[in-house]
Coordinates of C-alpha atoms in Angstrom, one line a residue:
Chain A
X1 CA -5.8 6.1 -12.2
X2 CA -2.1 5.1 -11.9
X3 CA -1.4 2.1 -10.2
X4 CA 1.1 2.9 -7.5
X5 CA 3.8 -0.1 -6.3
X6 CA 5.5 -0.2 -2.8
X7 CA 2.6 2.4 -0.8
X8 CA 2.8 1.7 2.9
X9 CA -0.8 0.1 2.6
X10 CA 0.7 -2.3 0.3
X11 CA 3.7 -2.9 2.5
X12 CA 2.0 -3.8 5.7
X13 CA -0.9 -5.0 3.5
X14 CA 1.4 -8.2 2.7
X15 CA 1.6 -8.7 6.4
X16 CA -2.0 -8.2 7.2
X17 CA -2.6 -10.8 4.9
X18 CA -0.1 -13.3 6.7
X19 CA -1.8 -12.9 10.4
X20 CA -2.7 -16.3 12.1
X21 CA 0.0 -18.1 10.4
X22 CA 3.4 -19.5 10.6
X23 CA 7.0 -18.7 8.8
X24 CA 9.3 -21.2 8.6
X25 CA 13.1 -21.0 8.5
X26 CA 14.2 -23.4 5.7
X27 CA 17.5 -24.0 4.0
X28 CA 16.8 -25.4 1.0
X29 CA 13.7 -25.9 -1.8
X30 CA 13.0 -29.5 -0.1
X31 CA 12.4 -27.9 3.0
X32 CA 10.3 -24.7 1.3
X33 CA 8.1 -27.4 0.1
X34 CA 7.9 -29.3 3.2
X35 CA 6.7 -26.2 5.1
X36 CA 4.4 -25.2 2.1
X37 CA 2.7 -28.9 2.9
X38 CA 2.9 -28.6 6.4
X39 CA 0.1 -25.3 5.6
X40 CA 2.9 -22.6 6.0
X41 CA 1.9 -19.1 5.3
X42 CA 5.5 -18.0 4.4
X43 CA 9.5 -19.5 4.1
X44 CA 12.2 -17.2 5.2
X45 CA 15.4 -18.5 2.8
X46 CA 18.4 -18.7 4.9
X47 CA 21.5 -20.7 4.4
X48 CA 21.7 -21.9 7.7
X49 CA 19.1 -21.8 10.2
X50 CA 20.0 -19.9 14.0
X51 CA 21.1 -22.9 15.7
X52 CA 23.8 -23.8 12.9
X53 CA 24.9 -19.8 12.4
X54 CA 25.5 -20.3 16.5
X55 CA 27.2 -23.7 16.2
X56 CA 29.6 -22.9 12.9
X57 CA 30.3 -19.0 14.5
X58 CA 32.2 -16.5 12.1
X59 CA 30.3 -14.1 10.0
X60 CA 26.8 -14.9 9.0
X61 CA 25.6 -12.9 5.6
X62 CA 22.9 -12.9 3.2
X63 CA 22.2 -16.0 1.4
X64 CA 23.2 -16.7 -2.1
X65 CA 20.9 -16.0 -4.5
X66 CA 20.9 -18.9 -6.0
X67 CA 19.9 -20.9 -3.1
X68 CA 16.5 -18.1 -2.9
X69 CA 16.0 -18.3 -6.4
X70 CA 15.7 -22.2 -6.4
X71 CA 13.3 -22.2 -2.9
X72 CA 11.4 -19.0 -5.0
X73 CA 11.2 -22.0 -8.2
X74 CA 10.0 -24.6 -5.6
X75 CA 6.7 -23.1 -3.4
X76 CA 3.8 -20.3 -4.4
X77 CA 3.8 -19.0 -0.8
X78 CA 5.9 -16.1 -0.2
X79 CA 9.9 -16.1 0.3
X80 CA 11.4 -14.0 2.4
X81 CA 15.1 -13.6 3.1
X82 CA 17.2 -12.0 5.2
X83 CA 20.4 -9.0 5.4
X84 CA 22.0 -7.7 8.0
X85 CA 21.1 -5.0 9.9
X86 CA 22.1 -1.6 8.1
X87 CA 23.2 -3.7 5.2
X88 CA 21.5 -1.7 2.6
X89 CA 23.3 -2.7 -0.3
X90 CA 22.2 -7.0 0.7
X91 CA 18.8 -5.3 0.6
X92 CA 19.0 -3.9 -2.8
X93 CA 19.9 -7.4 -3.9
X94 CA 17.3 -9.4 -2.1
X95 CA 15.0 -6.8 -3.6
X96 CA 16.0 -7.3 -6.8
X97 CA 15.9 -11.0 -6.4
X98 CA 12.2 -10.1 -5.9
X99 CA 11.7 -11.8 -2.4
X100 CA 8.5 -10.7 -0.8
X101 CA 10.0 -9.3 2.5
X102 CA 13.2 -8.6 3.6
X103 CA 14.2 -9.3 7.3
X104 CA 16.8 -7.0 8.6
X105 CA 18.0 -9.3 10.8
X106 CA 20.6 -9.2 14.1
X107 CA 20.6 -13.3 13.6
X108 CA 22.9 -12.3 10.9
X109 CA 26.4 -10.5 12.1
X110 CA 25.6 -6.6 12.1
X111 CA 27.1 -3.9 9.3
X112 CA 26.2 -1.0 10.9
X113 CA 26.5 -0.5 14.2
X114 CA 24.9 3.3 14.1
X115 CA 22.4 3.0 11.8
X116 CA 19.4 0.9 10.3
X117 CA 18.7 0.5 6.9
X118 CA 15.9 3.6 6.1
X119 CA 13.5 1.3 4.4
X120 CA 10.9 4.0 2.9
X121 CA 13.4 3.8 0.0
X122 CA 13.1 0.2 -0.8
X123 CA 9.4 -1.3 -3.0
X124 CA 9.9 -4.5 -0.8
X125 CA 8.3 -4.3 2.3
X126 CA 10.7 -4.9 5.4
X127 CA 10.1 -6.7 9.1
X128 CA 12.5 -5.9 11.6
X129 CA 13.0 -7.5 15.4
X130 CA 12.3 -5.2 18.2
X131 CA 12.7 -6.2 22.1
X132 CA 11.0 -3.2 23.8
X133 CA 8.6 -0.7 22.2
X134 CA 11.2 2.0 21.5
X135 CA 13.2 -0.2 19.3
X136 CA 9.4 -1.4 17.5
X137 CA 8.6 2.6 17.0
X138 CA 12.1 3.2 15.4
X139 CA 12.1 0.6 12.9
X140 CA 8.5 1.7 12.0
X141 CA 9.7 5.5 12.1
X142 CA 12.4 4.0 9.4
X143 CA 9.6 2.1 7.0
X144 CA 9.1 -1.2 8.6
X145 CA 6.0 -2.5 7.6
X146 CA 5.9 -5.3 10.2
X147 CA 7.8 -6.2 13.6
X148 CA 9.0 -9.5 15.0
X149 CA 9.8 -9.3 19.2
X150 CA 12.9 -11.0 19.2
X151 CA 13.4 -13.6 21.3
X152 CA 16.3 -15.8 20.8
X153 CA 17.3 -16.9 17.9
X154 CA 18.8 -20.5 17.8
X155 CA 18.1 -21.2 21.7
X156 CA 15.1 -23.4 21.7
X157 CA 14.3 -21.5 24.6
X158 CA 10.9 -19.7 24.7
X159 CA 11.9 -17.2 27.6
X160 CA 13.1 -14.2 25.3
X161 CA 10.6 -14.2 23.3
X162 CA 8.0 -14.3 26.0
X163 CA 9.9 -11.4 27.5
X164 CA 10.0 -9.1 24.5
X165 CA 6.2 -9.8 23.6
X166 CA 5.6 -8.8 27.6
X167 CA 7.9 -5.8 27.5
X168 CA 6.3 -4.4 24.1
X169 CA 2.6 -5.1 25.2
X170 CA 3.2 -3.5 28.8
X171 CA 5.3 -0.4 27.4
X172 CA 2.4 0.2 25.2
X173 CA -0.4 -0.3 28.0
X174 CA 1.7 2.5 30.1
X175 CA 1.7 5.2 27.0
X176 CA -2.0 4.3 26.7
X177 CA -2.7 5.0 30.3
X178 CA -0.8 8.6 29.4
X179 CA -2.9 9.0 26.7
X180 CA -5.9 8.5 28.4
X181 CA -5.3 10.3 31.2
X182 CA -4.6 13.5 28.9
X183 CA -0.9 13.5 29.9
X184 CA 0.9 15.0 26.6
X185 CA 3.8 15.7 28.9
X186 CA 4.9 12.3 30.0
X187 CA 4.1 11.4 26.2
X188 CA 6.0 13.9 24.8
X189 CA 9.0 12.2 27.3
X190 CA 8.5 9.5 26.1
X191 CA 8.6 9.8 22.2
X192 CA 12.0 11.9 23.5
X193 CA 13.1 8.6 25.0
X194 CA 12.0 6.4 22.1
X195 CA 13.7 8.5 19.7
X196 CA 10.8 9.1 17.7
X197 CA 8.0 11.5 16.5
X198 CA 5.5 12.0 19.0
X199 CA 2.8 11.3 16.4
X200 CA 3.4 8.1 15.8
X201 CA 3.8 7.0 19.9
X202 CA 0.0 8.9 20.3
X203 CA -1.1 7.0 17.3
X204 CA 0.1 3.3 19.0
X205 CA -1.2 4.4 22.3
X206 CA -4.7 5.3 20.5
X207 CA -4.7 1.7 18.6
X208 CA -3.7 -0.2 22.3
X209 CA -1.5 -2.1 20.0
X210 CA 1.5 -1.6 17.7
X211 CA 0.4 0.2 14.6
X212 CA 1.9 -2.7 12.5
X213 CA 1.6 -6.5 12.7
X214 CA 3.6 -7.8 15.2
X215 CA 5.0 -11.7 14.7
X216 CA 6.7 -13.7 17.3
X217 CA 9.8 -15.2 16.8
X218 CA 13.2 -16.7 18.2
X219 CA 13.3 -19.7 21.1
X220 CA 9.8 -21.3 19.5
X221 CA 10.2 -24.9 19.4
X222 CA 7.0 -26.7 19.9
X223 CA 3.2 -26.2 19.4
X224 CA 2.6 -25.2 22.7
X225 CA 5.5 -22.8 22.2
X226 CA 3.7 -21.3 19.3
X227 CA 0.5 -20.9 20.9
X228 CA 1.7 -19.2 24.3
X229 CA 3.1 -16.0 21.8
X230 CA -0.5 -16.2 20.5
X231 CA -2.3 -16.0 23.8
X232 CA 0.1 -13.5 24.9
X233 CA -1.4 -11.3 21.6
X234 CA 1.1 -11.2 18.4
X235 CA -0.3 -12.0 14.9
X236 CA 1.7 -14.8 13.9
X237 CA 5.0 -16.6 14.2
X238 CA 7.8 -17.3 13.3
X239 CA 9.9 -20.6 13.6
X240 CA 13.5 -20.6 12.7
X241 CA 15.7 -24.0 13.9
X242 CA 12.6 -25.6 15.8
X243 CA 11.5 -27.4 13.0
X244 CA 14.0 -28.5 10.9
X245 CA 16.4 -29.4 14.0
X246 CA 13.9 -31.0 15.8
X247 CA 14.0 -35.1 14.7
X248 CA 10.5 -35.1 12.6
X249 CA 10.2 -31.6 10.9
X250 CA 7.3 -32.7 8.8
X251 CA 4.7 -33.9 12.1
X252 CA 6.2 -30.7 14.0
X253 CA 5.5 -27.9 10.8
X254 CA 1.9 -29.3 10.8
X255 CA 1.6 -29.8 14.4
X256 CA 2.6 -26.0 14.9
X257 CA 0.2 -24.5 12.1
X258 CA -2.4 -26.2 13.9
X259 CA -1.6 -25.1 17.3
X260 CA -1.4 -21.4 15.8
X261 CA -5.4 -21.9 14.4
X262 CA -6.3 -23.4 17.2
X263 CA -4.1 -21.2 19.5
X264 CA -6.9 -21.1 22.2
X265 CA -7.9 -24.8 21.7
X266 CA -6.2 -26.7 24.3
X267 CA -7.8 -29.8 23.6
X268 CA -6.9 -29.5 19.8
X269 CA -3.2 -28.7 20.5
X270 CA -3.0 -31.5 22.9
X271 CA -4.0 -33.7 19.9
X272 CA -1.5 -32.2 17.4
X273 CA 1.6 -32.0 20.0
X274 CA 1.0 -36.1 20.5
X275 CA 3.6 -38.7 19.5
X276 CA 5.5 -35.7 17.7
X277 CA 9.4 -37.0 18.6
X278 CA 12.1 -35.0 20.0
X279 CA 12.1 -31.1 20.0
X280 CA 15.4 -29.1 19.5
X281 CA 17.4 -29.6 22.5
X282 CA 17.6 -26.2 23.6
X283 CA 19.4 -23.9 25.5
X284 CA 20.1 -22.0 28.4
X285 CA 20.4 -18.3 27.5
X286 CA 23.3 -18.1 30.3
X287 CA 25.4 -20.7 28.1
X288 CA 25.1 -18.4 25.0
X289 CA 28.3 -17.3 23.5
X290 CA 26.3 -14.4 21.6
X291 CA 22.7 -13.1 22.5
X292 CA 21.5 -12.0 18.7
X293 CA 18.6 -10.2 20.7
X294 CA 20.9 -7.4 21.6
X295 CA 21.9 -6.6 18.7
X296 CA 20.4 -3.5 16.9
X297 CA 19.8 -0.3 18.4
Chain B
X1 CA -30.5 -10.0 12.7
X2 CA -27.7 -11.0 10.6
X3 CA -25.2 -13.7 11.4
X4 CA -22.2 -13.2 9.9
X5 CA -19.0 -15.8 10.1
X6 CA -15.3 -14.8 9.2
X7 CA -13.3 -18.0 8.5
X8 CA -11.0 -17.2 11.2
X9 CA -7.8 -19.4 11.7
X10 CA -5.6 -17.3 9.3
X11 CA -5.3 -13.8 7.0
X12 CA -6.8 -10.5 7.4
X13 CA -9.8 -11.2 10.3
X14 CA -9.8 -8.9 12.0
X15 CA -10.2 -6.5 8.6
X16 CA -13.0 -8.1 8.0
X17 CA -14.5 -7.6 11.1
X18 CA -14.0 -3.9 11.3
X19 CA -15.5 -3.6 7.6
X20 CA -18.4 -5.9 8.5
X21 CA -19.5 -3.5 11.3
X22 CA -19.0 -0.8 9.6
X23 CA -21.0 -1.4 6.9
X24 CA -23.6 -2.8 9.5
X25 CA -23.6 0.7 11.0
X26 CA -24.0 2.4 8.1
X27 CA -26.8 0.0 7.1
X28 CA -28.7 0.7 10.5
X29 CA -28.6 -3.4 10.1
X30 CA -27.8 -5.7 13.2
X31 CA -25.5 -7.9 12.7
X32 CA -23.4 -10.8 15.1
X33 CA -20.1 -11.0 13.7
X34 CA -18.3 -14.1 14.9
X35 CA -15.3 -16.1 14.2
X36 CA -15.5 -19.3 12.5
X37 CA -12.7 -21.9 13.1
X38 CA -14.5 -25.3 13.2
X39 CA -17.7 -27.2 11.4
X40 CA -19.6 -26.6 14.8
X41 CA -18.8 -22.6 14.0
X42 CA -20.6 -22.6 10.8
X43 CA -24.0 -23.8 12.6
X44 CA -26.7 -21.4 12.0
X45 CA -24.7 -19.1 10.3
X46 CA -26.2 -16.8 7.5
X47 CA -23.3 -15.7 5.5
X48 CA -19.7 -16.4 5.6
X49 CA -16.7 -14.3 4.6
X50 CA -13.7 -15.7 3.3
X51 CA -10.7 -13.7 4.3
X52 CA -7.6 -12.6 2.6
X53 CA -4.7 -15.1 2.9
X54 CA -2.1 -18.2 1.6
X55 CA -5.4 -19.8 -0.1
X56 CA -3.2 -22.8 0.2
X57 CA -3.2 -22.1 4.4
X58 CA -7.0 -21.8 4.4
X59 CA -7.4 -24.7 2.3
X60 CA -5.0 -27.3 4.6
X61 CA -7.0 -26.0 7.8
X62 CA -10.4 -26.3 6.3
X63 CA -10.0 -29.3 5.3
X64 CA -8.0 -31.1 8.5
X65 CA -11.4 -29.9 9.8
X66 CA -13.6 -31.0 7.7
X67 CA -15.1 -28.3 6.8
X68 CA -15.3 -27.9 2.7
X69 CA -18.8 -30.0 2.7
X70 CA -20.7 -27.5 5.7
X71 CA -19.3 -24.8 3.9
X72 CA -21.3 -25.7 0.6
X73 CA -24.4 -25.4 2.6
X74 CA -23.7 -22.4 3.9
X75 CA -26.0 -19.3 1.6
X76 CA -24.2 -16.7 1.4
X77 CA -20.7 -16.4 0.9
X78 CA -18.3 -13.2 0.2
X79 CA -14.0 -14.0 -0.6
X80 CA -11.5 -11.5 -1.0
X81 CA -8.4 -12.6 -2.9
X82 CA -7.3 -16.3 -1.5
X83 CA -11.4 -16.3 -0.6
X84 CA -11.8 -16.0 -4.6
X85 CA -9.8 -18.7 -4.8
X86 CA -11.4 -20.7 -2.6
X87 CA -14.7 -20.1 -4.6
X88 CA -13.5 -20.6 -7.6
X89 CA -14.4 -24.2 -9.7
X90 CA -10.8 -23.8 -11.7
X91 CA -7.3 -22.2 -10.4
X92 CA -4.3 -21.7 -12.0
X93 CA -0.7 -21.9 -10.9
X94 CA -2.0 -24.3 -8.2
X95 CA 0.4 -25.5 -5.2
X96 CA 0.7 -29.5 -4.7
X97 CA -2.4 -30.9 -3.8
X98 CA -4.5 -27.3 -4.1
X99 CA -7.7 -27.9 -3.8
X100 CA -11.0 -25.7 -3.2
X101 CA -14.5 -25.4 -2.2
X102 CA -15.6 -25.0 -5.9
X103 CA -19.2 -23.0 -5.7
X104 CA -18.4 -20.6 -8.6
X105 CA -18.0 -20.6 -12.2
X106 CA -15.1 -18.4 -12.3
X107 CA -11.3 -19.2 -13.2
X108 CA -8.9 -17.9 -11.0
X109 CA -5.0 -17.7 -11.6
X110 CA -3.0 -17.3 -8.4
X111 CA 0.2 -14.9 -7.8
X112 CA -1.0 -13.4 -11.4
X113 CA 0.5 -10.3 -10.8
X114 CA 3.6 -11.5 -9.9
X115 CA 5.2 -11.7 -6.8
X116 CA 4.8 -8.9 -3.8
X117 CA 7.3 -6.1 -5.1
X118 CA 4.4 -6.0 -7.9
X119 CA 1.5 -5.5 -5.4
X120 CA -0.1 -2.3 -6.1
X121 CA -3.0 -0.1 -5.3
X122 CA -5.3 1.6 -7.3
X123 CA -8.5 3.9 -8.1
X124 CA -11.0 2.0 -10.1
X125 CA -14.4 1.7 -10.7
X126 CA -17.0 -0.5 -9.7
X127 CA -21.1 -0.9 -10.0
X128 CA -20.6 0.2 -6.7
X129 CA -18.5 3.1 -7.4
X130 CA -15.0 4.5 -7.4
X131 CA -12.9 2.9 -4.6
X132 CA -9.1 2.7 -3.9
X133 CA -8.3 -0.9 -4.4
X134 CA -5.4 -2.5 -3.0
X135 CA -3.9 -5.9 -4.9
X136 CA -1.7 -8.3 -2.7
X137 CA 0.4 -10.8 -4.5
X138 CA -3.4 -10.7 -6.4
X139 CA -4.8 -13.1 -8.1
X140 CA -6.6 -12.8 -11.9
X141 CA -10.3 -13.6 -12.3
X142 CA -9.3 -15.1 -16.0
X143 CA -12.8 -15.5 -17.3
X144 CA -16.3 -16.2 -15.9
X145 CA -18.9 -18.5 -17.0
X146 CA -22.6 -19.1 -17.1
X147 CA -24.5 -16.7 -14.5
X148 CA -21.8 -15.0 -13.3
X149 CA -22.0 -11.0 -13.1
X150 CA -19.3 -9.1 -13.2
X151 CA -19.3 -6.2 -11.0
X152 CA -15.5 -4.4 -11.8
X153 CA -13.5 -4.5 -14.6
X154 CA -10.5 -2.4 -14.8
X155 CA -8.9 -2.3 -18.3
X156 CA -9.9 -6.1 -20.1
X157 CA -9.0 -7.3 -15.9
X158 CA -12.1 -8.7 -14.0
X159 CA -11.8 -7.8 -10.4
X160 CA -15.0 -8.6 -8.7
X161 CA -18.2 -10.7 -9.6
X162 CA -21.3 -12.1 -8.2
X163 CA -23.0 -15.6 -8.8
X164 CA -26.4 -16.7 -7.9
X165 CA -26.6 -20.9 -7.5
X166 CA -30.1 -21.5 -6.3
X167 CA -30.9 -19.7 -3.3
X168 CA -26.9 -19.3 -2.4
X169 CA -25.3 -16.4 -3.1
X170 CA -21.4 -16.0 -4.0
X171 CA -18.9 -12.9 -3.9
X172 CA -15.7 -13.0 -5.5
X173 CA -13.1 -10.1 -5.2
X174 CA -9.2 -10.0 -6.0
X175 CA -8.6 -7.1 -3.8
X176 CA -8.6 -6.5 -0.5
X177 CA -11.8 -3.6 -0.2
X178 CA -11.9 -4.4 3.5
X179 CA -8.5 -2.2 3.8
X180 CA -9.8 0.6 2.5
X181 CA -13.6 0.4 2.1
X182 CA -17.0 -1.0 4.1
X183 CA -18.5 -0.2 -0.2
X184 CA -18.7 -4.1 -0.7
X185 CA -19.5 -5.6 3.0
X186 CA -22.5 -3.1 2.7
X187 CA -23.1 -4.4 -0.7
X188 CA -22.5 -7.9 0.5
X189 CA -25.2 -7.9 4.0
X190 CA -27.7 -6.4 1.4
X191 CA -27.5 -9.6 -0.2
X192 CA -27.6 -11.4 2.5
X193 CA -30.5 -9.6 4.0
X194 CA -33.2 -9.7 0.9
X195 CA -32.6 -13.4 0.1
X196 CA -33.8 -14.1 3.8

């Protein structure tokens, strides 16, 4: 009767456990324990959130460790932080640093443009973005133990992220239509297509669902925002610049937790998105210098 | 018929739910599972389950609804790891302003474990039998008062109890048996079921 540390169950178990809520971008241990108040489930440590990385430009890297060790210090929620994709050695140290899940990110500037990091080899559980199925299946294939569709990070703009939840949800309705209809063929195509074992696209196709949670994330800026991704059918979400940018972060954390519980209650979300001030001014996707959603492979 | 609530706005629902049916099927028991997310929710129900979760979450959206005082009436209750908390009269390594729904004698200490890279899972053994348990960023049942039965140890660790207040009924766990087990729901409708 050995305990055993870092088993997938325990990897997506974290995850499980973090469904119906909201994880918030912050910056610093103020804003950790603004979002802890606010009834966050979860911070992600960054050193600056989408909207600034896209404003200052150059090269955007994992944070420094002192920065995660001092929002760590500040909340009992979990911290998670970020690397770049294929960055396996930022991941070693934001493992060491003990975060509670490490995002391989395309928000930060990509190291690898070939491969992503093969995250069966890390104890810390890992979420990655996906923007279609295929790209969901191959980060699971590689050990994530949860998925965020993309969307845009930085935007303000909703319209990515509604895309990618759409794309994922009616990818997997056409595999389960295959898989109903007996057609191991056209499966078998497309786990060839997706790049991964066939196993694991009969498994998602069985479930109706991806076989891991699935948060939204990127372009969510208000509580109405929030709650669309819910109806549309992820687990959870994430908010990077929409509440810290926006001109009363602590009414708009709350306000967004509540329209997440509530996520079917349009009376109750009415009542929380009142009075609230101004959201992030967002963006057109056509004006973006870089789209972060097509990064990774 | 059993009407069985799962406080619903955030952690490991719908877990729960597929537990809660299983172990109703196995039972040959009816039971209405439904989600609970407002003090009109809790109406009529006879037990409530208490999900895995931020405990501090739960406790910010149970109370914006007013809900802490329904849920003290409510006679059966069963909380996996932040629903522990939640039952528990004293917690450790509290957040700001923590603050929970305080039906049983039990001291809980949040994060005890450590943080997630220390989560584990585990074979132990129970009144109920051997079970794989699985520990989340896990809280410690410190110590247990006055009519409170403990129903798994594992080394000097407590890791589930009961407690009888009256005619209510509480069920503490600091794993998550809903992830691997229907052992405890089964256990937990049982309960439910004689004390009606």
């Amino acid at each position: 009767m050995v305990k055993k540390i870092g088993t997938f169950r325990v990897k997506s178990g974290l995850a499980q456990m973090l469904k119906g809520g909201v994880i918030m971008d912050v910056v610093n241990a103020e804003q950790a324990r603004i979002s802890e108040k606010a009834g966050a489930v979860a911070v992600m440590a960054l050193e600056r959130v989408p909207a600034d990385i896209r404003a200052t430009g150059g090269v955007a890297r994992m944070s420094d460790p002192r920065m995660i060790k001092e929002i760590q210090k500040a909340v009992t929620i979990p911290v998670m932080a970020k690397c770049r994709i294929g960055h396996f050695v930022e991941a070693q140290i934001l493992e060491a640093l003990d975060v509670d899940y490490v995002d391989e990110s395309e928000v930060l500037t990509p190291a690898d443009e070939q491969f992503h990091i093969d995250k069966t080899k890390f104890t810390a559980p890992f979420v990655c973005g996906a923007k279609d199925l295929g790209q969901a299946l191959r980060r699971i294939s590689e050990g994530a133990a949860m998925i965020r569709t993309k969307g845009e990070a930085g935007s303000g703009n909703i319209v990515e992220a509604v895309r990618h939840i759409r794309t994922v949800r009616s990818e997997i309705d056409e595999i389960q239509k295959l898989h109903k209809s007996g057609n191991t063929k056209k499966l078998r195509e497309k786990a060839a297509e997706y790049r991964v074992a066939y196993d694991l696209v009969v498994q998602t196709a069985k479930l109706g669902r991806l076989p891991v949670v699935n948060f939204a994330a990127g372009g969510i800026a208000t509580p109405a925002d929030a709650a669309l991704c819910m109806q549309l059918g992820v687990d959870g979400v994430f908010v990077g610049s929409g509440i810290f940018k926006s001109a009363e972060p602590k009414k708009r954390a709350k306000a967004i937790v509540d329209a997440v519980a509530h996520f079917r209650d349009a009376k109750k979300i009415a009542q929380v998105s009142e009075n609230m001030g101004d959201a992030m001014k967002g963006q057109e996707l056509s004006k973006l210098e870089t789209r972060y959603s097509h990064r990774g492979i | 018929m059993l009407r069985v609530g799962i406080l619903a706005f955030h952690g490991d629902v719908s877990e729960h739910l597929r537990a809660s049916k299983g172990a109703a099927e196995k039972l040959k028991r009816k039971i209405i599972v439904s989600e609970v997310r407002t003090r009109s929710d809790l109406n009529g129900l006879d037990a409530l389950i208490i999900p895995g979760g931020e405990s501090t979450t739960l406790q910010k959206l149970c109370e914006r609804e007013g809900m802490f005082p329904a849920m003290k009436k409510i006679k059966n209750i069963f909380g996996t790891c932040a629903g522990a908390i939640l039952l528990a009269k004293k917690v450790r390594n509290k957040a700001t302003n923590q603050r929970t729904i305080e039906l049983m004698n039990i001291e809980v200490e949040r994060n005890a474990y450590g943080r997630q890279n220390e989560s584990f899972e585990k074979e132990i053994g129970t009144t109920l039998g051997k079970m794989v348990a699985t520990f989340i960023r896990a809280p410690h049942i410190n110590n247990v008062g006055k009519g409170v039965t403990v129903l798994a140890k594992d080394g000097g660790e407590i890791l589930a109890c009961e407690q009888r207040v009256g005619d209510k009924y509480y069920l503490a766990l600091s794993f998550h048996p809903e992830l691997t087990t229907t052992k405890f729901h089964e256990y937990f409708l049982n309960q439910v079921a004689s004390a009606r």
